[in-house]
Each structure stands twice: as C-alpha cells, then as structure tokens.
Coordinates of C-alpha atoms in Angstrom, one line a residue:
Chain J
X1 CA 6.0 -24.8 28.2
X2 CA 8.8 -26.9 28.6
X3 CA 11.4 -27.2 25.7
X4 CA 10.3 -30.6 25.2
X5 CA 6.2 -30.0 25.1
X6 CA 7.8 -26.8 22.0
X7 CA 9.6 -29.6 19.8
X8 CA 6.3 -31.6 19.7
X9 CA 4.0 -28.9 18.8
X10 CA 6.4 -27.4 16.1
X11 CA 6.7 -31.0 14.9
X12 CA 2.6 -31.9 14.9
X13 CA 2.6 -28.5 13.5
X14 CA 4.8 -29.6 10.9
X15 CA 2.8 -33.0 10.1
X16 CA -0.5 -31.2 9.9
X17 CA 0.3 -28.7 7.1
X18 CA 2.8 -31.3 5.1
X19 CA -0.4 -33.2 5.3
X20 CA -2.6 -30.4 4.0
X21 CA -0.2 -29.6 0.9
X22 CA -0.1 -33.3 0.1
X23 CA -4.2 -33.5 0.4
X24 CA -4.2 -30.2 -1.9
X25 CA -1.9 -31.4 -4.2
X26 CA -3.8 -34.9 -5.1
X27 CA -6.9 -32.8 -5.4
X28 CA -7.8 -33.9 -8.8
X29 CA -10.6 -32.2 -11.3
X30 CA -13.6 -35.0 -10.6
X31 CA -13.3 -34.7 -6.8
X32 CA -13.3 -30.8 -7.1
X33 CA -16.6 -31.0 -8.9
X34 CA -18.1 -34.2 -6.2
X35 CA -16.8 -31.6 -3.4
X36 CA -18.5 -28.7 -5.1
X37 CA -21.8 -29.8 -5.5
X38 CA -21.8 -31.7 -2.1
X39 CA -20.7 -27.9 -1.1
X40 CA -23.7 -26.5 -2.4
X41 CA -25.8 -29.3 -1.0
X42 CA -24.7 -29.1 2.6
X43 CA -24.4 -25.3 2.6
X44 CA -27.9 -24.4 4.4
X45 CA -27.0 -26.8 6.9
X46 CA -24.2 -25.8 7.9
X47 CA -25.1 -22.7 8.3
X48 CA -27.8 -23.6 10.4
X49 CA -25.3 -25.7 12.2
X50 CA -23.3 -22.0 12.9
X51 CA -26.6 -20.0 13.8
X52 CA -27.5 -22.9 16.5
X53 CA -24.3 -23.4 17.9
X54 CA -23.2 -19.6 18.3
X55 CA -27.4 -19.1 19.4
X56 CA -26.7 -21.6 22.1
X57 CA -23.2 -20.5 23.2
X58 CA -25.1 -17.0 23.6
X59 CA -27.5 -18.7 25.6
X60 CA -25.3 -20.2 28.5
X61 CA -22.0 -18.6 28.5
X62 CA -23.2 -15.1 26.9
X63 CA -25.8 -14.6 29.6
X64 CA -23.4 -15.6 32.6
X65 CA -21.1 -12.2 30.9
X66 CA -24.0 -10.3 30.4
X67 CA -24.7 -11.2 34.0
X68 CA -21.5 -11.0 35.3
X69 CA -21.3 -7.3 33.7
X70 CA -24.6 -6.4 34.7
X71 CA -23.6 -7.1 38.2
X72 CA -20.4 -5.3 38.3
X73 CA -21.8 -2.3 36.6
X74 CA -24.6 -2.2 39.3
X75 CA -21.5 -2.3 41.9
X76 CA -19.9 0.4 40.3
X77 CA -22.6 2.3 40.4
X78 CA -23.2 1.8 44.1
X79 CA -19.8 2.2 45.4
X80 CA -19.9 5.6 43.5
X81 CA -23.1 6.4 45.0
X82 CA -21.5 5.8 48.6
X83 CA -18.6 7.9 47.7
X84 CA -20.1 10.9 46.1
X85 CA -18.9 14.4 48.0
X86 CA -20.7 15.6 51.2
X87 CA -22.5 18.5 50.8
X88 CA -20.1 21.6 51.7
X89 CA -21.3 23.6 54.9
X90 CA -22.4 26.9 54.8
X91 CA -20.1 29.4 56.3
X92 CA -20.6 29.8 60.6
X93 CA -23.7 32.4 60.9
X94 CA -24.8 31.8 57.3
X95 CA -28.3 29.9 57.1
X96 CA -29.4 29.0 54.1
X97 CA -32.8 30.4 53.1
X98 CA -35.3 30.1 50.4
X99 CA -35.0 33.0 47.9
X100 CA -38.8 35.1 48.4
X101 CA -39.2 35.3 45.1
X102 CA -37.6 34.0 41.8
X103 CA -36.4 36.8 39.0
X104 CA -35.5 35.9 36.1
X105 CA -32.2 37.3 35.5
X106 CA -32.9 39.1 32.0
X107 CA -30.7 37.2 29.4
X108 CA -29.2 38.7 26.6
X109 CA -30.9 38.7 23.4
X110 CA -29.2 35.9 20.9
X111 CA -27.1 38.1 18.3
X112 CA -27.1 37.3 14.9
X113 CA -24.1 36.7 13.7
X114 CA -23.7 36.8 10.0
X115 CA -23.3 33.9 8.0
X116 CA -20.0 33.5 6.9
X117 CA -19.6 34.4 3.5
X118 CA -19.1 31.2 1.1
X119 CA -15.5 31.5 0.0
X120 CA -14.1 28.5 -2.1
X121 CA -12.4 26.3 0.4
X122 CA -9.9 23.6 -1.4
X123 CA -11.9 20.5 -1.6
X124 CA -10.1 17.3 -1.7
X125 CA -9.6 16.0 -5.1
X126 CA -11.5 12.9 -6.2
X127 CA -10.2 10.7 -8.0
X128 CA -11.8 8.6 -10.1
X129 CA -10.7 5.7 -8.1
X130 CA -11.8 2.0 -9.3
X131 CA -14.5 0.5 -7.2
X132 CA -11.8 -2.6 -5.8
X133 CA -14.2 -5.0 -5.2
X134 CA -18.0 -4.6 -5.6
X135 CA -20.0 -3.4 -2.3
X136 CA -23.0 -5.1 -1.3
X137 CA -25.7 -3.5 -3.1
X138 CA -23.1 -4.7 -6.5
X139 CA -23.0 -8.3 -5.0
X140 CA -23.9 -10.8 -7.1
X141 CA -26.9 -13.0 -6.7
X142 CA -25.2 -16.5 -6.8
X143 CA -23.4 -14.5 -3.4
X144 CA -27.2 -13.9 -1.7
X145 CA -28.4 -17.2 -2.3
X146 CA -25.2 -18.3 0.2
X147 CA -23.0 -19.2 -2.9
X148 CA -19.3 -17.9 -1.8
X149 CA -17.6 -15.5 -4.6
X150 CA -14.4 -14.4 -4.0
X151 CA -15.8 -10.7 -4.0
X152 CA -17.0 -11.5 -0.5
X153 CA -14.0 -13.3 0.8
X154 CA -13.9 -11.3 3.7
X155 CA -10.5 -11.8 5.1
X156 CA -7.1 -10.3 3.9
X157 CA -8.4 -8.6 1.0
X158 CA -5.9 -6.1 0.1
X159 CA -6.4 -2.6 -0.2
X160 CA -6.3 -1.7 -3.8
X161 CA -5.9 1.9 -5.0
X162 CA -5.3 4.3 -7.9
X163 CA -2.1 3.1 -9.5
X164 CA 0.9 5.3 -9.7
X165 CA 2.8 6.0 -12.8
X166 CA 2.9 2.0 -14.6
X167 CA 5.5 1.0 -16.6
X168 CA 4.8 -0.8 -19.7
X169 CA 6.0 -4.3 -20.3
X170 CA 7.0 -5.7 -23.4
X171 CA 3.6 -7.0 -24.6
X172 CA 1.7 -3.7 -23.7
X173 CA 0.0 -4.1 -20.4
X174 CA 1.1 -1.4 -18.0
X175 CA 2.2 -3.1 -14.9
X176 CA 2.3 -0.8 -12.2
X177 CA 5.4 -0.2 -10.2
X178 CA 3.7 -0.9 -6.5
X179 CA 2.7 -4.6 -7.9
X180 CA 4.3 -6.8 -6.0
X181 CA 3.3 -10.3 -7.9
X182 CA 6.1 -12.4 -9.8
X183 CA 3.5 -12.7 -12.9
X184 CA 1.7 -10.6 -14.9
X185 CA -0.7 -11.1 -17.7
X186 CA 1.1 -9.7 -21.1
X187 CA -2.2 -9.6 -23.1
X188 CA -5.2 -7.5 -23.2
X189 CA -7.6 -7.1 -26.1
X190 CA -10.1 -4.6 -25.1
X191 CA -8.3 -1.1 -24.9
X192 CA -8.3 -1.3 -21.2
X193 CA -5.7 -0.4 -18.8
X194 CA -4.8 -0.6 -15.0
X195 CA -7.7 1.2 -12.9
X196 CA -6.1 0.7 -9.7
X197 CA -3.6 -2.1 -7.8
X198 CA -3.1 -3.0 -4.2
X199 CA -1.2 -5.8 -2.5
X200 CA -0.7 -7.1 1.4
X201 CA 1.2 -10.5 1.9
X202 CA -0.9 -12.9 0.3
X203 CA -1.9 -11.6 -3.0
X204 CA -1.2 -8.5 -5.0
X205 CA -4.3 -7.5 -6.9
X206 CA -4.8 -5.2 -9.9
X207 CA -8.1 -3.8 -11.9
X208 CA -8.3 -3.0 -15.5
X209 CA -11.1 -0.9 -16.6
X210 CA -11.6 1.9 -18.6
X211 CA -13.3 5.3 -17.4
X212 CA -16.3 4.7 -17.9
X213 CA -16.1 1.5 -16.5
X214 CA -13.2 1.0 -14.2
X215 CA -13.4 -2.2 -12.8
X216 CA -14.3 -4.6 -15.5
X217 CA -11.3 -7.6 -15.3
X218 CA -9.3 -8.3 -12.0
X219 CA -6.1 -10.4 -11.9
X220 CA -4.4 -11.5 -8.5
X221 CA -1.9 -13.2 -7.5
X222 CA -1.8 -15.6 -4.2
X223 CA 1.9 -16.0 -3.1
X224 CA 1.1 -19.7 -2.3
X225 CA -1.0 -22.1 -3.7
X226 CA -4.5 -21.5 -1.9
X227 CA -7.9 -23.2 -1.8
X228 CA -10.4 -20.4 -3.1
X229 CA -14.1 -20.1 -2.7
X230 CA -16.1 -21.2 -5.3
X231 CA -17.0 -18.3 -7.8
X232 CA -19.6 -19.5 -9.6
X233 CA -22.6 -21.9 -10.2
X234 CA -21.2 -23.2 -13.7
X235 CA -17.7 -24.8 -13.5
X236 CA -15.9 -26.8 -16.4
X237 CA -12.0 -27.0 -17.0
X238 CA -9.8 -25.4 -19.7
X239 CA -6.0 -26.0 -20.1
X240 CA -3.9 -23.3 -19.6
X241 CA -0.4 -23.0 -19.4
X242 CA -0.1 -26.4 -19.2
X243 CA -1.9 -27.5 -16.2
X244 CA -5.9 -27.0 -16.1
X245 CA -7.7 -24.0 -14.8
X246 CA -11.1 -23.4 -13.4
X247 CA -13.4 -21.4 -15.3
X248 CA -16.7 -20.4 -13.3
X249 CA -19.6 -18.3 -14.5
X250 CA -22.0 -16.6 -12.0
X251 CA -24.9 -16.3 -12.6
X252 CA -24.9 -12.6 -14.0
X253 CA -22.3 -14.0 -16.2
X254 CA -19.2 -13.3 -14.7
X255 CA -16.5 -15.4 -15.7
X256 CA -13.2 -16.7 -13.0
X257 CA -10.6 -18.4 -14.1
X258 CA -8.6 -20.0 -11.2
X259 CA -5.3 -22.0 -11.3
X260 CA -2.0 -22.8 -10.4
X261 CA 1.4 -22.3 -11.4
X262 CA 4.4 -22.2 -10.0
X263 CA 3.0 -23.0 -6.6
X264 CA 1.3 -20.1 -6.8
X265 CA -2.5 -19.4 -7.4
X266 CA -4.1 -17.3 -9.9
X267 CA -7.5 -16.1 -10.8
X268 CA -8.7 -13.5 -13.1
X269 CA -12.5 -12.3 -12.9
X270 CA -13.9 -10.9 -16.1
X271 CA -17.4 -9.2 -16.3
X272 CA -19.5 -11.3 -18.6
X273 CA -18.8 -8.7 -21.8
X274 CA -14.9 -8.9 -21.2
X275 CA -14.9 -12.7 -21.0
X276 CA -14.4 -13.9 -24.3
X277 CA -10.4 -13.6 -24.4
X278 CA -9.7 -14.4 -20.8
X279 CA -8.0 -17.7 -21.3
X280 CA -5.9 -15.3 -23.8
X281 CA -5.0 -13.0 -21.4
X282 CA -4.2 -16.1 -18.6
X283 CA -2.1 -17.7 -21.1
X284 CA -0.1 -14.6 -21.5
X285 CA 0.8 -14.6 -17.9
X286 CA 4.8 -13.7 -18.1
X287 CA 6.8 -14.2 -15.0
X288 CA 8.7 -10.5 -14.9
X289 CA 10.3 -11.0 -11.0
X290 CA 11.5 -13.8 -9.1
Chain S
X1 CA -23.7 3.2 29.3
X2 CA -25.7 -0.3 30.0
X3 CA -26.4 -1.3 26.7
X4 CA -22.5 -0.9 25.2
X5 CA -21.4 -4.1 27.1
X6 CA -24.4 -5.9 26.0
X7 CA -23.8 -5.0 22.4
X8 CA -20.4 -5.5 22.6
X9 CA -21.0 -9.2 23.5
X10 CA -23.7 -9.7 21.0
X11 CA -21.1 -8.3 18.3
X12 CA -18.6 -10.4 19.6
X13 CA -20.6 -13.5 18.9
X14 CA -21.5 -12.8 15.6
X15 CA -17.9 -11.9 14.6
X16 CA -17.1 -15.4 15.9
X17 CA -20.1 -17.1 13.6
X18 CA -19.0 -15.1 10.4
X19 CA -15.2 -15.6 11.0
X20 CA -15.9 -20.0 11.8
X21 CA -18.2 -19.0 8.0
X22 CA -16.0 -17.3 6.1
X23 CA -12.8 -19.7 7.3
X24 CA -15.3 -22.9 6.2
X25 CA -15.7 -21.0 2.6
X26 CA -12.4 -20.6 2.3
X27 CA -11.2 -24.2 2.7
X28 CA -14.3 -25.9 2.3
X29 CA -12.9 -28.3 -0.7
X30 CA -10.1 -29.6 1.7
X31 CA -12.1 -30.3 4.1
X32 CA -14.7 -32.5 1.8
X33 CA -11.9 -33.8 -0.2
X34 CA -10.1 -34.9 3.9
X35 CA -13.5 -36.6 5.0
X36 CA -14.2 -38.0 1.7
X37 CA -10.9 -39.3 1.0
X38 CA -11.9 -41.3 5.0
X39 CA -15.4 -41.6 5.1
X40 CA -15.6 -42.6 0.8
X41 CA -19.1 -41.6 0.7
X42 CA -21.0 -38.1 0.1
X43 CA -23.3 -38.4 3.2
X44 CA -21.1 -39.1 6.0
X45 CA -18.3 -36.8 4.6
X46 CA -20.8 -34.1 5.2
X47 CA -21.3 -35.6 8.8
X48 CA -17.9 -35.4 9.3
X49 CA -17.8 -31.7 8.1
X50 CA -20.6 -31.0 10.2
X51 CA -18.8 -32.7 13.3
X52 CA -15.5 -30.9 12.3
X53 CA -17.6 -27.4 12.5
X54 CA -18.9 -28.0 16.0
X55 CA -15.6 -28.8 17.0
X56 CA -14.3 -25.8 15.3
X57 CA -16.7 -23.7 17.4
X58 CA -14.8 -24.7 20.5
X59 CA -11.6 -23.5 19.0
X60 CA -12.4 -20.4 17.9
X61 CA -9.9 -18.5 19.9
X62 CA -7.1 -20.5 18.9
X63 CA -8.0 -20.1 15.3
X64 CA -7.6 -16.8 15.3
X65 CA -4.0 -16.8 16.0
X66 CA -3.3 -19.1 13.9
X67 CA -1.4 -18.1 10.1
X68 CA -3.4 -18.4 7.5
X69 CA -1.8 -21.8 6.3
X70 CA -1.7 -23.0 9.9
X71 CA -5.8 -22.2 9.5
X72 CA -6.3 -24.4 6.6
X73 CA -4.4 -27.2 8.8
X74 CA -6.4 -26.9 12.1
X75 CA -9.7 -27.9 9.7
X76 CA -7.9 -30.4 8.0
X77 CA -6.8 -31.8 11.0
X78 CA -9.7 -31.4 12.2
X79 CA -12.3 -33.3 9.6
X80 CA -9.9 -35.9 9.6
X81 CA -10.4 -36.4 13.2
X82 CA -13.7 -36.2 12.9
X83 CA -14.2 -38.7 9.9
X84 CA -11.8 -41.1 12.0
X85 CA -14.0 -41.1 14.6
X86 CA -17.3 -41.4 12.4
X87 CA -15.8 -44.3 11.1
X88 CA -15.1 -45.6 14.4
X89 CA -18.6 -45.3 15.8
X90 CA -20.1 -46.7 12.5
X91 CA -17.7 -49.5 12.0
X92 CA -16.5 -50.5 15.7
X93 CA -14.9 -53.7 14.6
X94 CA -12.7 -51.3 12.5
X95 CA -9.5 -51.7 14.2
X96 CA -8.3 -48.1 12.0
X97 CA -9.5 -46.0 14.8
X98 CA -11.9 -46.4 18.0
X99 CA -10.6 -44.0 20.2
X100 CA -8.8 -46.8 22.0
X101 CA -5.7 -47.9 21.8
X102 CA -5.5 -51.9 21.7
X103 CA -3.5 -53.0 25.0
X104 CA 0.2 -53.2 24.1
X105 CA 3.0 -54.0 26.3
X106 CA 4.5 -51.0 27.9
X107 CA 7.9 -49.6 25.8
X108 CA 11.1 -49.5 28.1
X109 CA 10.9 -46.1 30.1
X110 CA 13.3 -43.9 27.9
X111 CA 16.1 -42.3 29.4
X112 CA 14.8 -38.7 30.1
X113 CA 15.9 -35.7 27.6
X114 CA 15.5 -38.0 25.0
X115 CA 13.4 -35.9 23.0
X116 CA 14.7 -32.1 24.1
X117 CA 18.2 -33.5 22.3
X118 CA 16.1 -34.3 19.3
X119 CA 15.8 -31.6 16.5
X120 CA 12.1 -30.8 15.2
X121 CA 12.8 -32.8 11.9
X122 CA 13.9 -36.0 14.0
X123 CA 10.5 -36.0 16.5
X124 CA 8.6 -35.2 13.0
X125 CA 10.0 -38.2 11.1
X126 CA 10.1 -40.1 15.0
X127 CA 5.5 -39.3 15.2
X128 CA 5.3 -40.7 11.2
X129 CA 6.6 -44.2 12.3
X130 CA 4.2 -44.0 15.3
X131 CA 1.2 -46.3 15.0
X132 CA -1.7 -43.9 13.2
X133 CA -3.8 -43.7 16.2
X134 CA -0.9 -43.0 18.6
X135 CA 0.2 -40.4 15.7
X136 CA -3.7 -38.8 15.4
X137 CA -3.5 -38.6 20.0
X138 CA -0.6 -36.3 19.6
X139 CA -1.8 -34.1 16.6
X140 CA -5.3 -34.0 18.7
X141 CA -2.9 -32.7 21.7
X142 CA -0.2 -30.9 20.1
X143 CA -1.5 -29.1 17.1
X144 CA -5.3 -29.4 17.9
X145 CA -4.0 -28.1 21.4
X146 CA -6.9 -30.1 22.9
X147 CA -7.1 -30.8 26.4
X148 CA -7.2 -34.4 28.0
X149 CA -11.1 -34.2 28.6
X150 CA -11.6 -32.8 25.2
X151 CA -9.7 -35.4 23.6
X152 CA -11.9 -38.1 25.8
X153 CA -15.3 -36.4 25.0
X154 CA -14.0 -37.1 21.4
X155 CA -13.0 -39.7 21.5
X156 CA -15.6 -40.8 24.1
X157 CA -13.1 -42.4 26.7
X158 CA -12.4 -41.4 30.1
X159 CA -9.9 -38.6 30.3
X160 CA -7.5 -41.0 32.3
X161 CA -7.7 -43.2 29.4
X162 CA -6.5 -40.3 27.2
X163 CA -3.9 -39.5 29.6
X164 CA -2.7 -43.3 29.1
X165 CA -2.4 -43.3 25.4
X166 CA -0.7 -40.1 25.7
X167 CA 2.4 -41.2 27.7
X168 CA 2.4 -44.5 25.7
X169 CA 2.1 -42.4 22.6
X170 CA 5.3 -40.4 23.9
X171 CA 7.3 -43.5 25.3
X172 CA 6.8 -45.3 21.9
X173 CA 8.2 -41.9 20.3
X174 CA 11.2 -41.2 22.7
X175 CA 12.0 -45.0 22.2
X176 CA 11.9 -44.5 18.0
X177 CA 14.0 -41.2 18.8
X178 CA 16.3 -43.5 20.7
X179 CA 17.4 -45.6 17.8
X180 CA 15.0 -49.0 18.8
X181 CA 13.6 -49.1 15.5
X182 CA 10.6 -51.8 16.3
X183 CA 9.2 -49.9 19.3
X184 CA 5.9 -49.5 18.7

C-alpha cells in the first residue's frame, strides 16, 4: 500500500468515526425511545436475517472447505498408505512358520495394591468470590426472549475478582485499590460493600454485595462514551448530575441506570430490592482520579 | 480425526453469526438513529438496517480487526450507505444519491504527489468539501475497504463505472489539496 492509498484510509478513517461521535452526540431522548421500540420490533428479523445468511454461506462456501478438507485428508491418507514401511525380511535360512499350537503364556495375577491411605492434602482455598456477572441458568428472561442486557454483552467484559485490601474514600464506600475508573459512587445505603472488582481497557467494573448475597449492585465505568445494549423492557429518564440518565427495569425488576459524563459512560445495575436509592448513589458519583 | 475439521468449520460459522449479533446489540441505536436520521421513516430505516446487516456479513473478517470504536464506525458507515442507496432506488429522481455520479467535466490532471505531501488532517478537511457522493465513493473504498465490484453491486453500476467515479473522486480531491478551491 502505497503512502498515498495510507493518508486516504487514515483520513476516511478519520471522517467515519468524527461522524459517529457527532451522530451519538445529537442522539436525543425521543429518538432513543423510537429507536428502542423499532429495536424490539425488528429484532426477530434480524435474526432471522443472520441464521439465513450464515445458513447459506454454510451452504456454498462451507461445503467447498468441507470438501476441499475431505479431499486432502483422503490424500493424506493415501500417500501415507503408499509410504508405510516394507515388511522386514526374515534372516537368510529363517522361514517363517505357523506356531503348532498357541499357549497362553500364564500372566501374572493382578496384585492388589492397597488403597492409599486418605491423608489431608491442602485443598485450594475458596473464596467466597462474587458471581461477576450472572451465568446462564441466572439470565434474565427479558435476555431469553432476545432482549439484549448488558449481562450478556459478550465481548470485552472484564474479568472481575475478589478485591484486595480497599481503601475507604471520604463518603464511606471502599474503593478498591486495583480500580482503575476516574469516578466512583460516594454513597451507599444498604450496608453493602465491595464483593469483587475487575477492569481491562474499556471499563473498570466493581460489585457490591454482602455475604450472603454478593452481587447485588454493579457500577462500571466505560472509558469513552459507548452505545450500550438495551437493559430492560421499561425505560423512562431521570436527571442526574445534570444531564439525564436511563433508568431500565427488566422484567424480574432489575433496575440500570445508564449515562454520560464527562465523556464517559456509566451504568449501575441494582437488583430490584436494592433499587430504591440508585439515583442516590449515581448522584454521588465523585471523580477521585484524573 | 474426520469429524474435527468439520466441526471446526461449523463452529467457525456460528462464531461469525454470534459475533455480526452481539456487534448489532451493541450499536444497534446508532445504527437506527443513522438510517432514520436518512430514510425519516420507521420501516425503511429497518430496511436499511437489514441491508446494512447483509453487507456486514461480507465483512466479517475485516470487522474483527477493527478497534472497538473503529467497529461502531464500519456499521455506521455502513447503514448510511445503505439508507443512501434505499433512498436512491425508491426516489430515483433524487439527485442526493443514485450510485451515479452526474457527468461533470473532467478536473485538470493534478500534478502527481499531490496528496503523499498532504498531511492526514489536510486530505480529511480536502474529502469534506468533496461533493457527498464523491465523499460516500471514497469512505465505501477507503474505510469500508470495498472492492470496485463490490462497490458496483451496491451501488448497482458496472465496476468500470466505479472505477470512473473513483479517479474523478481523487482528481477533484488532489485538485482541492492543490489550493483550486472551486474544483469540484
């Protein structure tokens, strides 16, 4: 690629995601909600649309591989037939003969060896570690019946884990030291604390819970303003902070609230019996890096 | 040791499904909001979507290299495209965008290196003063990385026509990068 053909694309480049921020900046709240429910109306057909295309790419181009494997396989498998070892001769004056009879060497009779004795072997300790994001059998319903939750946001999720010793920030939440967001909420009514944080280059994520329950509220941070799935059937708009937020209710009653700040996104997920003071605990969001 | 390639190709193609899925749920209200903001009504912004999706499908190599916020470009690009061209079939008379370019005297053949001396910022600001379909031709090539006879079955011209629009599209911007201010 010539030097000329590498300004263009870096330029187009360029172009295409200025034009994307601008197009995600004018979003406004009555479009969201027209884009929404045309969202849940098209869904089924577009995923029709994926089964059928990727059915029908399967149908010409996967059955030339599969062919195209098939075949070479079979060739292996012949040209190692043609190549296997000749047989080596017999000695001069050696002839090979049939055995008269067959004995059955006698084989040893199987010893019993005694069962090791049971002797306490260190066993890894569990820790109670918070359950980061619900596994399938937890997935909400609103998620079966095809409605995206950011639970299931399959892609860069980060990898969230028992937190190590927090430090406590002026307002009381314990923020642990691995977080890696610029924010964090400075409020928190129920008696919870940190279950377990985690963070890769898009988002830094945290859990509150408490033992018994250890994943009840979930806070991240995106890096950049994003686009999120939808996380819920119900959607209406509180202020926060100044700007609006999101609030969404699945429908086992699990409250998001999504917005942005700072050019930044945020969204915290509270079970439905944490999510009376949510909008509390977003509007306590205190910036505590740069 | 038969099945594992078999399996492995079947896998393959379902990874490439879920990924084109999950990408779509991600930036899904872009997307809408893109064909809507073209198309101004519910139904053919979800054609346009749909379009966008089967073009997507093509692309799905590409996509995966792509960053994250590059990602959320390529569909936006991509419905826009799409809903351009919606428009174009439903509305031919539309002079916005047919997939042809209307007949326009040829620009003075730049002087060559015109655009290698030109920093990305100055072709960037150069493609904005293009006229939109010549602008939409080089996106389709340069950040859609379509080839000519993809760009022609979208567009659904001949691939020499493509070709032709191309090095008008790229005469007009080495003539803008040139300092000739009115040369599209």
């Amino acid at each position: 690629m010539n030097r000329e053909e590498n300004l263009l694309r870096k330029a187009c480049e360029e172009i295409a995601e200025e034009e994307t921020e601008a197009l995600r900046r004018e979003m406004d709240l009555p479009s969201v909600r027209q884009i929404d429910a045309l969202y849940r109306r098209h869904q089924k057909t577009v995923s029709a649309l994926l089964d059928a295309q990727f059915k029908k790419r399967f149908g010409m181009k996967r059955f030339l591989e599969i062919a195209a494997c098939l075949a070479l396989l079979m060739a292996a498998g012949a040209a190692a037939f043609r190549n296997r070892p000749e047989p080596t001769p017999l000695s001069p004056g050696v002839t090979a003969s049939v055995l008269p009879y067959y004995t059955q060497s006698p084989t040893p009779e199987p010893t019993v060896t005694p069962e090791p004795t049971h002797s306490p072997t260190p066993q890894p300790t569990i820790t109670p570690a918070p359950t980061p994001f619900p596994t399938e059998a937890a997935e909400p319903a609103s998620a079966a019946a095809g409605f995206p939750t950011p639970f299931l946001d399959p892609t860069n999720i980060p990898t969230v884990s028992p937190t190590d010793a927090p430090v406590l920030t002026s307002g009381g939440i314990p923020v642990p030291t691995s977080w890696r967001g610029a924010y964090f909420p400075d409020y928190l009514s129920w008696g919870l604390e940190v279950t377990g944080a985690g963070a890769n280059d898009e988002q830094a994520m945290v859990i509150l819970g408490s033992t018994s329950r250890p994943d009840v509220i979930t806070f991240t941070e995106y890096f950049s303003a994003r686009s999120l799935p939808a996380a819920g059937d119900e959607a209406s708009y509180v202020p926060l902070n100044g700007v609006l937020a999101l609030r969404e209710t699945s429908a086992e009653g699990v409250v998001t609230l999504t917005w942005d700040q700072d050019g930044r996104t945020f969204r915290l997920t509270a079970e439905e019996d944490y999510a009376d003071g949510i909008e509390k605990m977003a509007a306590s969001l205190q910036k505590i890096s740069e | 040791m038969f099945p594992l390639p078999l399996i492995l190709l079947v896998l393959d193609s379902r990874e490439d499904r879920d990924f084109l899925e999950a990408l779509y749920r991600e930036h899904y209200r872009l997307m809408y909001y893109q064909a809507l903001k073209i198309t101004h009504t519910p139904e053919a912004a979800q054609d346009a979507v749909s379009d966008a999706i089967l073009a997507l499908t093509q692309k799905i190599d590409l996509l995966r290299t792509l960053p994250r916020n590059k990602q959320a470009a390529y569909l936006v690009i991509t419905v826009k495209h799409q809903a351009l061209n919606l428009l174009g079939r439903k509305k031919r008379e539309d002079v916005t965008w047919d997939g042809n370019l209307p007949e326009t005297p040829d620009a003075a053949r730049p002087e060559d290196g015109v655009m290698a001396r030109a920093g990305v910022e100055r072709i960037k600001r150069a493609i904005l003063r293009l006229p939109p379909r010549e602008k939409e031709i080089m996106l389709m090539r340069y950040f859609r990385e379509m080839k000519d006879d993809e760009i022609a079955k979208e567009l659904g011209v001949r691939p020499g026509t493509v070709r032709v629009h191309l090095t008008r599209a790229r005469d007009h911007l080495a003539a803008l990068l040139q300092g000739k201010e009115d040369a599209p």
